Amino acid sequence: VKFRKQIPKFLLGNRCFYVGQSAKKPSIRFKQHKKGYKSNTYARRFGLRLVPEFYEKYNPIPTRKDAEELEGYVAEKLRKERYGVWFN
């Protein structure tokens, strides 16, 4: 219910994504989520794999501020395409 309220325009059948940002490499951070270390519930419970084609073009990100702004930008871009997206 909480997830659906965040994404009212989600098109049923589309993929869902968790968009996050970290100083760590995406592969390392994903493993941490799956192991429960400082994890997002959705990433831990439902995360299957990384999708590099959605983030590789943005890396490396120079500053934490840039990373936070990019997190929101990528999440909103995916939502406009009616994907299910969760981000902090």
XYZ file of C-alpha atoms in Angstrom:
88
model
C 0.000 0.000 0.000
C 2.794 2.436 0.936
C 4.569 1.675 -2.343
C 1.390 2.128 -4.432
C 0.668 5.502 -2.791
C 4.116 6.733 -3.854
C 3.580 5.715 -7.468
C -0.076 6.254 -8.423
C 0.703 6.305 -12.174
C 2.481 2.936 -12.090
C 1.497 0.803 -15.059
C 0.777 -2.702 -13.789
C 3.174 -5.129 -15.436
C 6.046 -2.641 -15.710
C 9.255 -3.317 -13.822
C 9.937 -1.856 -10.384
C 13.163 -0.190 -9.269
C 14.826 1.029 -6.112
C 16.968 4.091 -6.856
C 19.604 4.939 -4.282
C 22.928 6.661 -3.919
C 26.079 5.675 -2.095
C 29.801 6.339 -1.990
C 30.278 2.614 -2.600
C 30.295 0.827 -5.950
C 26.752 -0.220 -6.942
C 27.648 -3.929 -6.793
C 28.970 -3.628 -3.237
C 25.989 -1.565 -2.066
C 23.528 -4.009 -3.631
C 25.156 -6.905 -1.755
C 24.844 -4.903 1.474
C 21.132 -4.363 0.837
C 20.617 -8.077 0.238
C 22.481 -8.958 3.452
C 20.421 -6.442 5.437
C 23.219 -3.967 6.167
C 21.680 -0.477 6.279
C 19.243 -1.827 3.754
C 16.134 -0.507 2.130
C 13.254 -2.912 2.748
C 12.256 -3.040 -0.918
C 15.816 -3.563 -2.145
C 16.439 -6.271 0.457
C 13.189 -8.176 -0.045
C 12.562 -7.761 -3.750
C 15.876 -6.772 -5.354
C 16.919 -9.243 -8.023
C 19.793 -7.544 -9.792
C 21.371 -4.262 -10.754
C 20.380 -2.625 -14.037
C 23.585 -0.888 -15.171
C 22.038 0.622 -18.298
C 20.073 2.961 -16.019
C 23.042 4.286 -14.031
C 26.421 3.637 -15.685
C 26.300 6.783 -17.808
C 26.142 8.935 -14.655
C 29.158 7.455 -12.844
C 31.430 8.523 -11.321
C 29.457 11.168 -9.456
C 31.760 13.887 -8.082
C 29.973 14.938 -4.875
C 27.383 13.727 -2.363
C 25.152 16.683 -3.300
C 25.349 15.706 -6.975
C 24.511 12.097 -6.050
C 21.449 13.147 -4.051
C 20.184 15.347 -6.882
C 20.816 12.632 -9.445
C 18.958 10.065 -7.328
C 15.799 12.181 -7.492
C 16.269 12.961 -11.178
C 16.662 9.304 -12.201
C 13.752 8.200 -9.999
C 11.391 10.827 -11.407
C 12.501 10.068 -14.963
C 11.611 6.391 -14.449
C 8.294 7.292 -12.800
C 7.339 9.407 -15.811
C 7.788 6.254 -17.872
C 5.323 4.619 -15.439
C 7.801 2.256 -13.819
C 7.411 1.427 -10.156
C 10.133 3.412 -8.373
C 11.107 3.778 -4.726
C 13.784 6.190 -3.559
C 14.618 7.973 -0.321
